[in-house]
Short mmCIF file of C-alpha atoms in Angstrom, two decimals:
data_model
loop_
_atom_site.label_atom_id
_atom_site.label_comp_id
_atom_site.label_asym_id
_atom_site.label_seq_id
_atom_site.Cartn_x
_atom_site.Cartn_y
_atom_site.Cartn_z
CA MET A 1 54.44 107.29 76.06
CA ASN A 2 58.00 106.80 77.30
CA HIS A 3 59.85 104.33 75.11
CA ASP A 4 63.16 104.43 76.98
CA SER A 5 62.43 101.25 78.92
CA ASP A 6 61.70 99.45 75.64
CA HIS A 7 64.80 100.67 73.83
CA GLN A 8 67.73 100.27 76.20
CA PRO A 9 71.08 100.23 74.38
CA ASP A 10 73.67 97.48 74.76
CA GLN A 11 75.41 98.46 78.00
CA GLN A 12 78.60 96.59 77.03
CA ALA A 13 79.59 99.05 74.30
CA PRO A 14 79.90 102.85 74.47
CA ARG A 15 77.23 104.96 72.81
CA PHE A 16 77.86 108.48 71.62
CA MET A 17 76.20 111.43 69.95
CA ILE A 18 78.16 114.07 68.02
CA ILE A 19 76.26 117.36 68.16
CA ALA A 20 77.87 119.62 65.61
CA GLN A 21 77.70 123.13 64.33
CA ALA A 22 77.28 123.02 60.54
CA ARG A 23 80.57 123.33 58.65
CA SER A 24 82.66 122.38 61.68
CA GLY A 25 84.37 119.26 60.34
CA SER A 26 81.82 116.69 61.51
CA THR A 27 81.94 114.70 58.26
CA PHE A 28 85.72 114.41 58.58
CA LEU A 29 85.38 113.34 62.23
CA ARG A 30 82.81 110.69 61.26
CA GLU A 31 85.16 109.30 58.60
CA VAL A 32 88.06 109.17 61.06
CA LEU A 33 85.94 107.29 63.60
CA ASN A 34 84.69 104.82 61.00
CA ALA A 35 88.28 104.04 60.05
CA GLN A 36 88.60 102.37 63.46
CA PRO A 37 87.58 98.69 63.48
CA ASP A 38 85.49 98.84 66.67
CA ILE A 39 83.60 102.09 66.04
CA THR A 40 80.45 102.65 64.00
CA CYS A 41 79.48 106.27 63.41
CA HIS A 42 76.36 106.94 61.35
CA GLY A 43 75.83 110.20 59.53
CA GLU A 44 72.94 112.63 59.84
CA VAL A 45 70.32 109.98 60.53
CA PHE A 46 68.11 112.53 62.32
CA SER A 47 68.22 115.19 59.64
CA ARG A 48 64.97 117.11 59.24
CA ILE A 49 64.78 116.10 55.57
CA TRP A 50 66.58 112.78 55.13
CA ILE A 51 68.37 109.82 56.69
CA ASP A 52 71.98 110.22 55.67
CA ARG A 53 74.82 107.70 55.88
CA LEU A 54 72.96 104.98 57.76
CA HIS A 55 75.33 102.06 58.19
CA PRO A 56 73.87 98.68 57.18
CA ARG A 57 73.14 96.39 60.09
CA PRO A 58 75.50 93.39 60.20
CA ASP A 59 72.62 90.89 60.38
CA ILE A 60 70.59 92.02 57.34
CA ALA A 61 71.19 92.94 53.71
CA PRO A 62 72.03 96.64 53.14
CA LEU A 63 69.00 98.83 52.48
CA ASP A 64 68.79 100.67 49.18
CA ALA A 65 67.95 104.38 48.90
CA ASP A 66 64.20 103.79 48.55
CA GLN A 67 64.10 101.50 51.59
CA ILE A 68 65.96 104.08 53.67
CA ARG A 69 63.55 106.83 52.58
CA ALA A 70 60.68 104.55 53.59
CA LEU A 71 62.01 104.60 57.17
CA LEU A 72 61.36 108.34 57.55
CA PRO A 73 57.77 107.97 58.88
CA LEU A 74 58.94 105.40 61.49
CA ARG A 75 61.82 107.59 62.53
CA ASP A 76 59.66 110.70 62.91
CA ALA A 77 56.89 108.84 64.75
CA ASP A 78 59.19 106.96 67.17
CA PRO A 79 62.82 108.15 67.11
CA LEU A 80 63.86 105.78 69.90
CA ALA A 81 62.46 102.69 68.19
CA PHE A 82 64.28 103.75 65.03
CA MET A 83 67.47 104.22 67.02
CA ALA A 84 67.23 100.80 68.66
CA GLU A 85 66.44 98.94 65.45
CA HIS A 86 68.68 100.70 62.94
CA ILE A 87 71.33 102.83 64.67
CA MET A 88 72.46 100.99 67.79
CA ALA A 89 72.14 97.44 66.43
CA PHE A 90 75.90 96.85 66.31
CA PRO A 91 76.83 94.51 69.20
CA GLY A 92 80.34 94.98 70.55
CA SER A 93 80.96 98.17 68.60
CA ALA A 94 81.12 101.68 70.03
CA THR A 95 78.22 103.16 68.14
CA GLY A 96 76.87 106.63 67.58
CA PHE A 97 75.78 109.23 65.09
CA LYS A 98 76.19 112.88 64.30
CA ILE A 99 73.48 115.50 64.36
CA ILE A 100 73.68 119.12 63.25
CA TYR A 101 72.49 121.96 65.51
CA ASP A 102 69.34 122.72 63.49
CA ASP A 103 68.33 119.05 63.48
CA PHE A 104 69.03 118.56 67.18
CA ILE A 105 66.75 121.43 68.20
CA ASP A 106 63.92 120.18 65.96
CA ALA A 107 60.84 119.49 68.08
CA ARG A 108 60.56 115.93 66.75
CA PHE A 109 63.92 114.93 68.20
CA ARG A 110 65.31 117.34 70.82
CA ASP A 111 63.57 116.21 74.00
CA LYS A 112 63.56 112.50 73.19
CA LEU A 113 67.20 112.35 72.13
CA THR A 114 68.29 114.46 75.09
CA ALA A 115 66.46 112.35 77.67
CA HIS A 116 67.59 109.08 76.09
CA ALA A 117 71.21 110.19 75.94
CA LEU A 118 71.24 111.35 79.55
CA GLU A 119 69.46 108.28 80.91
CA ASN A 120 71.71 105.87 79.02
CA ASP A 121 75.06 107.59 79.65
CA PHE A 122 75.80 108.51 76.05
CA GLU A 123 79.12 110.22 75.45
CA ILE A 124 78.24 113.68 74.12
CA ILE A 125 80.76 115.18 71.72
CA HIS A 126 80.09 118.80 70.87
CA LEU A 127 81.89 119.89 67.73
CA ARG A 128 82.03 123.58 66.88
CA ARG A 129 84.27 126.21 65.38
CA ASN A 130 85.82 128.96 67.45
CA ASN A 131 85.18 131.33 64.57
CA HIS A 132 81.44 131.20 63.88
CA LEU A 133 81.82 133.63 61.02
CA ALA A 134 84.15 131.24 59.21
CA ALA A 135 81.48 128.53 59.49
CA PHE A 136 78.88 130.92 58.09
CA VAL A 137 81.11 131.78 55.14
CA SER A 138 81.73 128.10 54.43
CA ARG A 139 77.98 127.42 54.45
CA ALA A 140 77.26 130.46 52.26
CA ARG A 141 79.81 129.29 49.71
CA MET A 142 78.12 125.89 49.51
CA THR A 143 74.78 127.62 49.01
CA ARG A 144 76.21 129.86 46.33
CA PHE A 145 77.60 126.93 44.37
CA GLY A 146 74.60 124.68 44.93
CA ILE A 147 76.40 122.00 46.96
CA GLY A 148 74.09 120.11 49.27
CA HIS A 149 76.64 118.40 51.54
CA SER A 150 80.39 118.30 52.05
CA ASP A 151 80.65 114.61 51.13
CA ARG A 152 78.45 115.13 48.05
CA PRO A 153 80.36 117.77 46.10
CA GLN A 154 78.18 117.50 43.02
CA ARG A 155 76.35 120.71 42.35
CA ARG A 156 72.58 120.88 42.31
CA ALA A 157 70.84 122.01 39.15
CA GLU A 158 70.49 125.56 40.42
CA ALA A 159 72.70 127.45 42.81
CA GLU A 160 71.42 130.15 45.12
CA PRO A 161 72.76 133.63 45.85
CA GLY A 162 75.30 133.97 48.66
CA GLY A 163 74.75 135.54 52.06
CA ASP A 164 75.03 139.05 53.41
CA PRO A 165 76.44 140.62 56.59
CA GLN A 166 73.06 140.64 58.36
CA ARG A 167 72.66 136.92 57.80
CA GLY A 168 76.15 136.46 59.22
CA ILE A 169 75.14 138.26 62.41
CA GLN A 170 71.98 136.16 62.69
CA TRP A 171 74.03 133.00 62.18
CA VAL A 172 76.43 133.88 65.00
CA ASP A 173 73.51 134.66 67.33
CA HIS A 174 71.86 131.34 66.45
CA VAL A 175 74.89 129.14 67.07
CA THR A 176 75.71 131.00 70.28
CA LEU A 177 72.22 130.37 71.66
CA THR A 178 72.39 126.70 70.66
CA PHE A 179 75.81 126.30 72.28
CA THR A 180 74.46 127.83 75.50
CA HIS A 181 71.50 125.44 75.42
CA LEU A 182 73.78 122.41 75.00
CA ARG A 183 75.97 123.42 77.94
CA THR A 184 72.86 123.98 80.05
CA VAL A 185 71.36 120.57 79.21
CA PHE A 186 74.47 118.38 79.25
CA GLY A 187 76.70 120.45 81.53
CA VAL A 188 80.10 118.97 82.29
CA ASN A 189 79.21 115.78 80.41
CA VAL A 190 79.85 117.58 77.12
CA ALA A 191 83.24 117.13 75.49
CA VAL A 192 83.80 120.24 73.38
CA ILE A 193 86.00 119.93 70.31
CA ASP A 194 86.87 123.22 68.64
CA GLN A 195 87.81 122.70 65.01
CA PHE A 196 91.58 122.85 64.92
CA LEU A 197 91.82 125.02 61.81
CA ASP A 198 90.42 127.96 63.72
CA ARG A 199 93.39 127.83 66.06
CA PHE A 200 95.87 128.51 63.28
CA PHE A 201 94.21 130.90 60.88
CA GLU A 202 93.07 134.43 61.52
CA ILE A 203 90.00 135.36 59.46
CA ASN A 204 89.63 138.98 58.43
CA GLN A 205 85.95 139.74 58.93
CA ALA A 206 85.69 142.43 56.28
CA HIS A 207 87.40 140.21 53.74
CA VAL A 208 85.25 137.13 54.29
CA LEU A 209 81.99 139.09 54.19
CA LYS A 210 83.07 140.61 50.89
CA ASP A 211 84.02 137.16 49.65
CA VAL A 212 80.53 135.82 50.41
#
């Protein structure tokens, strides 16, 4: 069943979707956008495992953590209804959310979000790092120290071992394929933002793999 006709966004305000490579600065970008009075940028509301940084709707009381977790079945069953009711319900505000590569390509969301974004003229912001290896190292460090997310620096009870060179190669292949898919689907409508740090720092491959 096609829900697009039932869940048309407010055409008076821009809608956007930030599709980001993990460890590319998307949390920082979200915070910068939310510092603007007329922009609402949710977090990873289409994560495979959680609904993260969902802004409270202006017309209802903020939801607590248990109430947000209770929305997961609705979101997974009907992503567009969830989007209309909880993500885009900010009249007059440019509204959007960020989604990480692995979540965007999840079968529950990919086709529906892609079609909805294209049909409703979403601005697509593609955030990635020029140096994919640097992103892999950053992610491996978080894994090693048991940190679940960049804006939640508290360590988990148990950390996991770091990565290895083969995993680095697989990571680069994965993000390259995903980038190619995004350019194929959205074409010239994609605004690509390369993380600025990669423009100023040279990463020595042998050193960073040893550091992992």
